[in-house]
Short mmCIF file of C-alpha atoms and ligand atoms in Angstrom, two decimals:
data_model
loop_
_atom_site.label_atom_id
_atom_site.label_comp_id
_atom_site.label_asym_id
_atom_site.label_seq_id
_atom_site.Cartn_x
_atom_site.Cartn_y
_atom_site.Cartn_z
CA ARG A 7 7.60 -11.58 5.38
CA ASN A 8 4.49 -12.35 7.31
CA GLY A 9 2.15 -13.06 4.40
CA LEU A 10 -1.56 -12.89 4.37
CA MET A 11 -3.65 -12.10 7.51
CA PRO A 12 -6.17 -14.76 8.04
CA ASN A 13 -9.64 -13.85 6.61
CA GLU A 14 -12.48 -15.30 8.78
CA THR A 15 -14.91 -17.23 6.65
CA ASN A 16 -17.73 -18.07 9.19
CA ALA A 17 -18.64 -20.96 6.82
CA ALA A 18 -20.26 -23.42 9.23
CA ALA A 19 -22.25 -20.69 10.93
CA ASN A 20 -23.88 -19.95 7.60
CA GLY A 21 -25.02 -23.60 7.32
CA HIS A 22 -22.65 -24.08 4.36
CA SER A 23 -21.01 -27.47 4.12
CA ALA A 24 -17.18 -27.66 4.90
CA GLU A 25 -16.70 -29.55 1.67
CA ASP A 26 -18.44 -26.72 -0.41
CA ILE A 27 -16.25 -24.18 1.15
CA ARG A 28 -13.06 -26.26 0.74
CA TRP A 29 -13.66 -26.77 -2.99
CA MET A 30 -14.70 -23.09 -3.52
CA THR A 31 -11.46 -21.82 -1.61
CA GLU A 32 -9.66 -23.84 -4.14
CA ALA A 33 -11.54 -22.30 -7.10
CA ILE A 34 -10.85 -18.93 -5.59
CA GLU A 35 -7.12 -19.64 -5.43
CA LEU A 36 -7.05 -21.02 -8.97
CA ALA A 37 -8.79 -17.64 -10.09
CA SER A 38 -6.15 -15.57 -8.39
CA GLN A 39 -3.61 -17.04 -10.87
CA GLY A 40 -5.23 -14.96 -13.62
CA ARG A 41 -4.87 -11.79 -11.76
CA GLY A 42 -2.88 -9.24 -13.81
CA LYS A 43 -3.50 -11.04 -17.10
CA VAL A 44 -7.37 -11.20 -17.38
CA GLU A 45 -8.24 -7.52 -16.78
CA PRO A 46 -10.64 -5.81 -17.41
CA ASN A 47 -12.32 -9.11 -17.19
CA PRO A 48 -12.54 -10.63 -13.72
CA PRO A 49 -10.27 -13.39 -12.49
CA VAL A 50 -12.39 -16.61 -12.19
CA GLY A 51 -11.63 -20.16 -11.10
CA CYS A 52 -13.68 -23.44 -11.64
CA VAL A 53 -13.34 -26.82 -9.99
CA LEU A 54 -15.33 -29.98 -11.06
CA VAL A 55 -16.00 -32.54 -8.21
CA ARG A 56 -17.59 -35.99 -8.11
CA ASP A 57 -17.82 -38.26 -5.13
CA SER A 58 -15.58 -35.80 -3.21
CA VAL A 59 -12.87 -36.06 -5.92
CA CYS A 60 -11.59 -33.26 -8.24
CA ILE A 61 -12.08 -34.44 -11.82
CA GLY A 62 -11.25 -31.25 -13.62
CA LYS A 63 -10.26 -27.59 -12.86
CA GLY A 64 -9.34 -24.47 -14.82
CA TYR A 65 -9.23 -20.77 -14.51
CA HIS A 66 -9.65 -17.65 -16.85
CA GLN A 67 -6.12 -17.34 -17.92
CA ARG A 68 -5.89 -14.09 -20.19
CA PHE A 69 -8.15 -11.38 -21.51
CA GLY A 70 -10.10 -12.66 -24.55
CA GLY A 71 -9.32 -16.42 -23.67
CA PRO A 72 -11.67 -19.30 -22.73
CA HIS A 73 -13.69 -18.64 -19.38
CA ALA A 74 -12.87 -20.77 -16.22
CA GLU A 75 -15.76 -23.26 -16.65
CA VAL A 76 -14.66 -24.06 -20.37
CA GLU A 77 -11.10 -24.57 -19.13
CA ALA A 78 -12.30 -27.01 -16.34
CA LEU A 79 -14.62 -28.95 -18.71
CA ALA A 80 -11.77 -29.40 -21.11
CA ASP A 81 -9.73 -30.82 -18.25
CA CYS A 82 -12.13 -33.56 -17.64
CA ASP A 83 -13.31 -36.46 -19.75
CA ASP A 84 -16.99 -36.70 -18.47
CA ALA A 85 -18.67 -34.16 -16.13
CA THR A 86 -21.95 -35.93 -16.02
CA GLY A 87 -23.52 -35.61 -12.32
CA ALA A 88 -20.59 -33.50 -11.01
CA THR A 89 -20.79 -30.51 -9.00
CA ALA A 90 -19.07 -27.34 -10.55
CA TYR A 91 -17.50 -24.89 -8.20
CA VAL A 92 -17.33 -21.42 -9.82
CA SER A 93 -15.91 -18.39 -8.08
CA LEU A 94 -18.16 -16.10 -10.15
CA GLU A 95 -21.68 -16.71 -11.55
CA PRO A 96 -21.38 -18.48 -14.95
CA CYS A 97 -22.14 -16.15 -17.80
CA CYS A 98 -25.15 -16.41 -19.98
CA HIS A 99 -24.17 -13.83 -22.67
CA HIS A 100 -22.37 -14.20 -25.97
CA GLY A 101 -19.27 -12.17 -25.44
CA LYS A 102 -15.83 -13.04 -26.76
CA THR A 103 -16.74 -16.75 -25.97
CA PRO A 104 -20.17 -18.48 -25.85
CA PRO A 105 -22.19 -18.59 -22.49
CA CYS A 106 -20.57 -20.85 -19.82
CA ALA A 107 -24.02 -21.58 -18.32
CA ASP A 108 -24.83 -23.54 -21.73
CA ALA A 109 -21.49 -25.40 -21.56
CA LEU A 110 -22.35 -26.56 -17.93
CA ILE A 111 -25.84 -27.66 -19.15
CA ARG A 112 -24.43 -29.57 -22.03
CA ALA A 113 -21.98 -31.12 -19.84
CA LYS A 114 -24.68 -32.50 -17.60
CA VAL A 115 -23.34 -31.27 -14.47
CA ALA A 116 -25.80 -32.02 -11.45
CA ARG A 117 -25.00 -29.05 -9.24
CA VAL A 118 -23.40 -25.57 -9.61
CA VAL A 119 -21.93 -23.79 -6.60
CA VAL A 120 -21.22 -20.11 -7.03
CA SER A 121 -19.38 -17.57 -4.76
CA VAL A 122 -20.21 -14.12 -6.12
CA VAL A 123 -23.23 -13.30 -8.33
CA ASP A 124 -22.03 -11.36 -11.36
CA PRO A 125 -23.27 -7.68 -11.41
CA PHE A 126 -22.23 -7.28 -14.99
CA ALA A 127 -25.50 -6.07 -16.70
CA GLU A 128 -25.60 -8.94 -19.34
CA VAL A 129 -25.27 -11.58 -16.71
CA ASP A 130 -26.64 -10.25 -13.23
CA GLY A 131 -28.42 -13.42 -12.09
CA GLY A 132 -29.21 -14.64 -15.54
CA GLY A 133 -26.60 -17.30 -15.62
CA ILE A 134 -28.05 -18.86 -12.40
CA GLU A 135 -31.63 -18.49 -13.74
CA ARG A 136 -30.59 -20.41 -16.92
CA LEU A 137 -28.93 -23.29 -14.98
CA ARG A 138 -32.02 -23.62 -12.49
CA SER A 139 -34.35 -23.69 -15.66
CA ALA A 140 -32.25 -26.61 -16.94
CA GLY A 141 -32.98 -28.53 -13.75
CA ILE A 142 -29.50 -27.93 -12.20
CA GLU A 143 -29.26 -27.15 -8.40
CA VAL A 144 -27.53 -23.78 -7.80
CA VAL A 145 -26.11 -22.61 -4.53
CA THR A 146 -24.74 -19.16 -4.21
CA GLY A 147 -22.71 -17.11 -1.66
CA ILE A 148 -20.24 -19.89 -0.75
CA ALA A 149 -17.00 -18.35 0.58
CA LYS A 150 -18.42 -15.05 -0.55
CA GLU A 151 -16.02 -12.90 1.49
CA ALA A 152 -12.87 -14.39 -0.09
CA GLY A 153 -14.64 -14.36 -3.58
CA GLU A 154 -15.39 -10.64 -3.20
CA GLU A 155 -12.00 -9.84 -1.95
CA LEU A 156 -10.43 -11.31 -5.28
CA LEU A 157 -13.08 -9.51 -7.36
CA ALA A 158 -13.09 -6.30 -5.51
CA ALA A 159 -11.63 -4.21 -8.40
CA TYR A 160 -13.92 -5.74 -10.94
CA LEU A 161 -16.95 -5.25 -8.76
CA LYS A 162 -16.04 -1.57 -8.13
CA ARG A 163 -15.60 -1.18 -11.99
CA ILE A 164 -18.91 -2.83 -12.81
CA ARG A 165 -20.93 -1.06 -10.14
CA THR A 166 -19.42 2.46 -10.56
CA GLY A 167 -17.55 2.59 -13.90
CA MET A 168 -14.35 3.61 -12.04
CA PRO A 169 -11.00 1.49 -11.54
CA TRP A 170 -10.02 0.51 -8.18
CA VAL A 171 -7.52 3.05 -6.65
CA ILE A 172 -4.51 2.09 -4.67
CA ALA A 173 -2.86 4.80 -2.82
CA LYS A 174 0.86 4.46 -2.15
CA TRP A 175 2.94 6.41 0.32
CA ALA A 176 6.23 6.17 2.21
CA MET A 177 6.50 7.78 5.55
CA SER A 178 8.44 8.13 8.68
CA LEU A 179 7.50 6.28 11.96
CA ASP A 180 5.82 9.50 12.96
CA GLY A 181 3.68 9.81 9.83
CA ARG A 182 5.71 12.43 7.81
CA ILE A 183 6.42 12.09 4.24
CA ALA A 184 8.96 14.93 4.00
CA THR A 185 10.95 17.11 6.44
CA GLN A 186 9.69 20.77 6.98
CA THR A 187 12.03 21.84 4.20
CA GLY A 188 10.43 19.28 1.82
CA GLU A 189 13.39 16.79 1.61
CA SER A 190 11.90 13.27 1.13
CA LYS A 191 14.51 11.22 -0.66
CA TRP A 192 14.71 8.74 0.63
CA ILE A 193 12.67 7.87 3.70
CA THR A 194 12.32 4.16 3.14
CA GLY A 195 15.06 1.68 1.95
CA PRO A 196 16.02 0.10 -1.34
CA ALA A 197 13.95 -3.18 -0.50
CA SER A 198 10.71 -1.13 -0.04
CA ARG A 199 11.39 0.77 -3.30
CA GLY A 200 11.82 -2.72 -5.09
CA ALA A 201 8.31 -3.35 -3.72
CA VAL A 202 6.94 -0.27 -5.23
CA HIS A 203 8.09 -1.51 -8.67
CA GLU A 204 6.58 -4.84 -8.09
CA LEU A 205 3.40 -2.94 -7.45
CA ARG A 206 3.76 -0.67 -10.52
CA ALA A 207 4.06 -3.86 -12.70
CA SER A 208 0.75 -5.06 -11.56
CA VAL A 209 -1.50 -1.87 -12.11
CA ASP A 210 -2.82 -0.22 -15.26
CA ALA A 211 -1.63 3.28 -14.47
CA ILE A 212 0.30 5.22 -11.94
CA ALA A 213 -0.79 8.80 -11.23
CA VAL A 214 1.18 11.81 -9.83
CA GLY A 215 0.46 15.45 -9.36
CA MET A 216 2.22 18.30 -11.02
CA GLY A 217 3.93 19.12 -7.60
CA THR A 218 5.73 15.79 -7.71
CA VAL A 219 6.61 16.32 -11.45
CA ILE A 220 8.30 19.55 -10.74
CA ALA A 221 9.89 18.51 -7.54
CA ASP A 222 11.19 15.08 -8.49
CA ASN A 223 11.28 15.01 -12.23
CA PRO A 224 10.28 11.34 -11.91
CA LEU A 225 10.50 8.66 -14.69
CA LEU A 226 7.72 6.45 -13.14
CA THR A 227 8.61 3.37 -15.02
CA VAL A 228 9.10 -0.28 -13.80
CA ARG A 229 12.65 -0.78 -13.45
CA LEU A 230 13.78 -4.38 -13.63
CA SER A 231 16.94 -3.47 -11.67
CA GLU A 232 14.62 -2.53 -8.88
CA LEU A 233 12.50 -5.57 -9.29
CA ALA A 234 15.52 -7.85 -8.87
CA LYS A 235 15.70 -6.79 -5.27
CA VAL A 236 12.32 -8.37 -4.66
CA THR A 237 12.39 -12.08 -3.79
CA ALA A 238 11.82 -14.39 -6.84
CA ALA A 239 8.73 -15.84 -5.62
CA ASP A 240 6.84 -12.53 -5.28
CA LYS A 241 7.87 -11.26 -8.79
CA PRO A 242 4.96 -10.49 -10.99
CA ASN A 243 4.74 -12.40 -14.20
CA THR A 244 6.32 -10.10 -16.74
CA GLU A 245 6.34 -12.72 -19.48
CA THR A 246 2.64 -12.12 -20.58
CA GLU A 247 1.82 -9.58 -23.05
CA THR A 248 -0.30 -7.21 -20.79
CA SER A 249 -0.90 -3.61 -21.89
CA PRO A 250 2.08 -1.33 -20.88
CA LEU A 251 1.90 0.79 -17.77
CA VAL A 252 0.41 4.23 -18.30
CA ARG A 253 1.76 7.24 -16.42
CA LEU A 254 -1.00 9.84 -15.49
CA VAL A 255 -0.07 13.30 -14.67
CA TYR A 256 -2.92 15.42 -12.91
CA SER A 257 -2.47 19.15 -13.59
CA ARG A 258 -4.73 22.01 -12.72
CA SER A 259 -2.63 24.79 -14.00
CA ARG A 260 1.04 24.14 -14.32
CA LEU A 261 2.24 21.84 -17.06
CA PRO A 262 5.17 19.52 -17.14
CA ASP A 263 8.37 20.97 -18.88
CA LEU A 264 8.97 19.63 -22.34
CA GLN A 265 12.48 18.72 -21.14
CA SER A 266 11.11 16.58 -18.25
CA GLN A 267 11.80 13.10 -18.21
CA LEU A 268 8.10 12.17 -18.39
CA VAL A 269 7.68 14.23 -21.57
CA GLN A 270 11.00 13.03 -22.99
CA THR A 271 10.20 9.44 -22.73
CA ALA A 272 6.34 9.79 -23.58
CA SER A 273 6.95 8.11 -27.11
CA GLN A 274 8.30 4.94 -25.44
CA THR A 275 6.01 4.75 -22.24
CA PRO A 276 2.29 5.96 -22.50
CA THR A 277 1.98 9.29 -20.75
CA TRP A 278 -1.37 10.93 -20.34
CA LEU A 279 -2.16 14.24 -18.93
CA ILE A 280 -5.49 14.91 -17.06
CA ALA A 281 -5.83 18.63 -17.41
CA GLY A 282 -7.89 21.19 -15.63
CA PRO A 283 -10.21 23.35 -17.70
CA GLN A 284 -8.04 26.52 -17.39
CA ILE A 285 -5.16 25.04 -19.33
CA ALA A 286 -4.87 26.43 -22.96
CA ASN A 287 -5.39 24.26 -25.96
CA ALA A 288 -2.11 25.52 -27.54
CA ASP A 289 -0.26 24.15 -24.37
CA LEU A 290 -2.01 20.81 -24.59
CA ALA A 291 -1.22 20.71 -28.30
CA ARG A 292 2.50 21.17 -27.62
CA LEU A 293 2.48 18.28 -25.29
CA ALA A 294 0.55 16.20 -27.83
CA ASP A 295 3.36 16.84 -30.29
CA HIS A 296 5.63 15.13 -27.88
CA ASP A 297 3.37 11.93 -27.71
CA VAL A 298 1.55 13.04 -24.44
CA GLU A 299 -2.11 12.11 -24.67
CA THR A 300 -4.11 14.84 -23.02
CA TRP A 301 -7.69 14.87 -21.68
CA GLN A 302 -9.22 18.03 -20.26
CA CYS A 303 -11.77 17.91 -17.42
CA GLU A 304 -14.64 20.29 -17.46
CA SER A 305 -14.36 20.97 -13.78
CA ALA A 306 -11.55 22.58 -11.78
CA ASP A 307 -12.75 21.20 -8.48
CA PRO A 308 -10.24 18.70 -7.39
CA ILE A 309 -12.89 16.28 -6.29
CA GLU A 310 -14.74 16.36 -9.63
CA MET A 311 -11.47 15.86 -11.47
CA VAL A 312 -10.84 12.80 -9.55
CA ARG A 313 -14.29 11.47 -10.13
CA GLN A 314 -14.55 12.33 -13.88
CA SER A 315 -11.10 11.17 -14.68
CA LEU A 316 -11.79 7.77 -12.96
CA LEU A 317 -14.89 7.49 -15.05
CA TRP A 318 -12.89 8.15 -18.06
CA LEU A 319 -10.12 5.73 -17.18
CA GLY A 320 -12.65 2.98 -16.35
CA SER A 321 -14.36 3.33 -19.69
CA LYS A 322 -13.27 2.35 -23.12
CA ASP A 323 -13.17 5.93 -24.20
CA ASN A 324 -9.53 6.43 -22.95
CA PRO A 325 -6.77 6.23 -25.57
CA ARG A 326 -6.13 2.66 -24.61
CA GLY A 327 -9.55 1.61 -25.73
CA LEU A 328 -9.83 -0.68 -22.77
CA ALA A 329 -11.21 -0.01 -19.34
CA MET A 330 -8.62 0.37 -16.55
CA THR A 331 -9.15 -1.90 -13.47
CA HIS A 332 -6.16 -0.69 -11.09
CA VAL A 333 -4.85 2.71 -10.75
CA MET A 334 -2.17 3.63 -8.28
CA VAL A 335 -1.75 7.08 -6.86
CA GLU A 336 1.84 7.77 -5.96
CA GLY A 337 1.64 11.33 -4.66
CA GLY A 338 2.21 14.03 -3.89
CA SER A 339 0.15 14.86 -0.82
CA GLN A 340 -2.13 17.27 -2.74
CA LEU A 341 -3.15 14.65 -5.25
CA LEU A 342 -3.54 11.84 -2.66
CA GLY A 343 -5.58 14.37 -0.61
CA SER A 344 -7.97 14.97 -3.44
CA PHE A 345 -8.47 11.20 -3.86
CA ALA A 346 -9.02 10.99 -0.22
CA ALA A 347 -11.57 13.85 -0.25
CA ALA A 348 -13.32 12.36 -3.25
CA ASP A 349 -13.52 9.04 -1.15
CA GLN A 350 -11.91 7.16 -3.98
CA ILE A 351 -9.02 5.57 -2.04
CA ASP A 352 -9.95 1.83 -2.17
CA GLU A 353 -6.64 0.33 -0.93
CA VAL A 354 -3.59 1.92 0.88
CA HIS A 355 -0.02 0.68 0.68
CA ALA A 356 1.69 2.58 3.56
CA PHE A 357 5.54 2.02 3.67
CA ILE A 358 6.77 3.05 7.15
CA ALA A 359 10.46 3.67 7.88
CA GLY A 360 12.14 3.48 11.22
CA LYS A 361 12.83 7.24 11.15
CA CYS A 362 11.42 9.94 13.07
CA ILE A 363 11.15 13.44 11.45
CA GLY A 364 9.02 15.71 13.56
CA GLY A 365 7.97 19.23 12.95
CA ARG A 366 4.52 20.78 12.89
CA SER A 367 4.93 21.83 9.18
CA ALA A 368 6.31 18.53 8.10
CA PRO A 369 3.60 17.11 5.80
CA GLY A 370 1.61 13.84 6.16
CA PRO A 371 0.50 11.60 3.16
CA LEU A 372 -2.86 13.41 2.71
CA GLY A 373 -2.84 17.17 1.86
CA ASP A 374 -6.75 17.72 1.65
CA PRO A 375 -8.27 19.98 4.34
CA GLY A 376 -9.31 16.70 6.25
CA ILE A 377 -12.22 15.66 8.57
CA LYS A 378 -13.08 17.36 11.68
CA ALA A 379 -15.03 14.34 13.41
CA LEU A 380 -13.49 11.09 13.77
CA SER A 381 -16.76 9.44 12.99
CA ASP A 382 -16.31 10.74 9.33
CA ALA A 383 -13.04 8.85 8.98
CA THR A 384 -12.79 6.36 6.11
CA SER A 385 -12.30 2.89 7.61
CA LEU A 386 -10.22 0.33 5.91
CA ARG A 387 -9.61 -3.22 6.84
CA MET A 388 -6.07 -4.57 7.28
CA SER A 389 -5.28 -6.96 4.59
CA ARG A 390 -1.48 -7.76 4.79
CA VAL A 391 1.59 -6.78 6.77
CA ASP A 392 5.10 -7.18 5.40
CA SER A 393 8.59 -6.15 6.24
CA PHE A 394 11.42 -5.02 4.10
CA ASP A 395 14.58 -4.70 6.02
CA ASN A 396 13.82 -1.94 8.58
CA ASP A 397 10.60 -0.87 6.94
CA VAL A 398 7.08 -2.29 7.08
CA ARG A 399 4.34 -2.14 4.55
CA LEU A 400 0.67 -2.11 5.65
CA ILE A 401 -1.93 -2.87 3.15
CA TYR A 402 -5.39 -1.74 4.11
CA ARG A 403 -8.37 -2.25 1.81
CA ARG A 404 -11.89 -0.95 1.59
C1 LIG B 10 -17.54 -16.57 -16.67
N1 LIG B 10 -16.35 -17.42 -16.39
O1 LIG B 10 -14.25 -17.12 -16.30
C2 LIG B 10 -15.35 -15.22 -16.62
C3 LIG B 10 -16.57 -14.51 -16.73
O2 LIG B 10 -15.74 -10.50 -22.98
P1 LIG B 10 -15.93 -11.86 -22.50
O3 LIG B 10 -16.63 -12.74 -23.35
O4 LIG B 10 -14.64 -12.64 -22.05
O5 LIG B 10 -16.89 -11.57 -21.22
C4 LIG B 10 -16.54 -10.92 -20.11
C5 LIG B 10 -17.54 -11.00 -19.09
O6 LIG B 10 -17.84 -12.31 -18.82
C6 LIG B 10 -17.24 -10.45 -17.63
O7 LIG B 10 -17.65 -9.15 -17.74
C7 LIG B 10 -17.95 -11.18 -16.75
O8 LIG B 10 -19.22 -10.92 -16.69
C8 LIG B 10 -17.88 -12.62 -17.31
N2 LIG B 10 -16.74 -13.21 -16.91
N3 LIG B 10 -17.72 -15.38 -16.74
O9 LIG B 10 -18.73 -17.40 -16.63
C9 LIG B 10 -15.29 -16.57 -16.44
N4 LIG B 10 -14.17 -14.56 -16.69
ZN1 LIG B 11 -18.32 -17.49 -19.09
#
């Protein structure tokens, strides 16, 4: 495995001191330990420093728990005169916990260094303002690129109301997801499929279209036997009590068979149907009797269905009662194509196998009409490259 690609932070060029960048980088690394446990809250880290020595550190560990600043202050005896490095602007609102800006003021820190300003309406610069009016020096934008990278999903949800969308596909070396006869099992090897289960364990929901339900009769769960194929160090933390993975089925006309694996296991694993407007209420009721949650979209337009369903998933109005932060689209090409056409693919995990398939009618990953001019192509940035036996996985992000 090759690990992360280096992310350039042109720190010195911005006039930021190397020391500020170093401590902020540590705060961001701490923050990342909360990933997968704090959502829909942002992962945040805090490091307290005096005379170039770390005197306390902490991070937001779980949804509803203390914020990073409070954890860091609890980790140190006396923060008087210290600099607090916080990866996100300290809050100034009374949420599940009291405002962190007040806690920092009470602790008499002299300086607060922030990476990303919090766009959350109840904060949105207010935390910085409160610190400044208490006479504390505040610097923002330190290691901003790395800070925003970690907060990308949170930032998207706060700004648009929609969860971050990861599109996952497996394809041949020549870019086909199936042969011309539709055969697709299996293009990539078992180690790659283990990595997919690892990814499933880290998102709120996985989405498939009806074509895939009919063709594959998939179960779409996280299977520990598959996870075991992933090296121990890369395993997600499955010990914390995060919400269970939700399976989403997008359906414009055809419905899943009551005997399908998805419907048969809906009482154990949450299964939600995103239905088009033409589907009859009686059919939805029949699925609801089998514990499938159903939500009907007012529009039959695939792009509108993507947008409206994402707004619903990203709100508290969904059956979980908690906004979703990460949704993974697993296929097929028609659903992936609709997400691409709606410009709602934020991250791609492309698994590529050492096989060539060929054939003009063998499909690629995106089944939308596509673009005509290259200048209209969505550009994503390379984030990571891994290899799994004879396959590679490319991760590109918006
Ligand atoms: C901070 N430090 O570590 C985090 C912050 O529901 P609550 O009370 O947990 O508040 C959630 C909001 O608080 C969230 O939307 C974001 O604005 C902020 N998160 N703020 O000062 C932290 N996690
Ligand atoms: Zn806070």
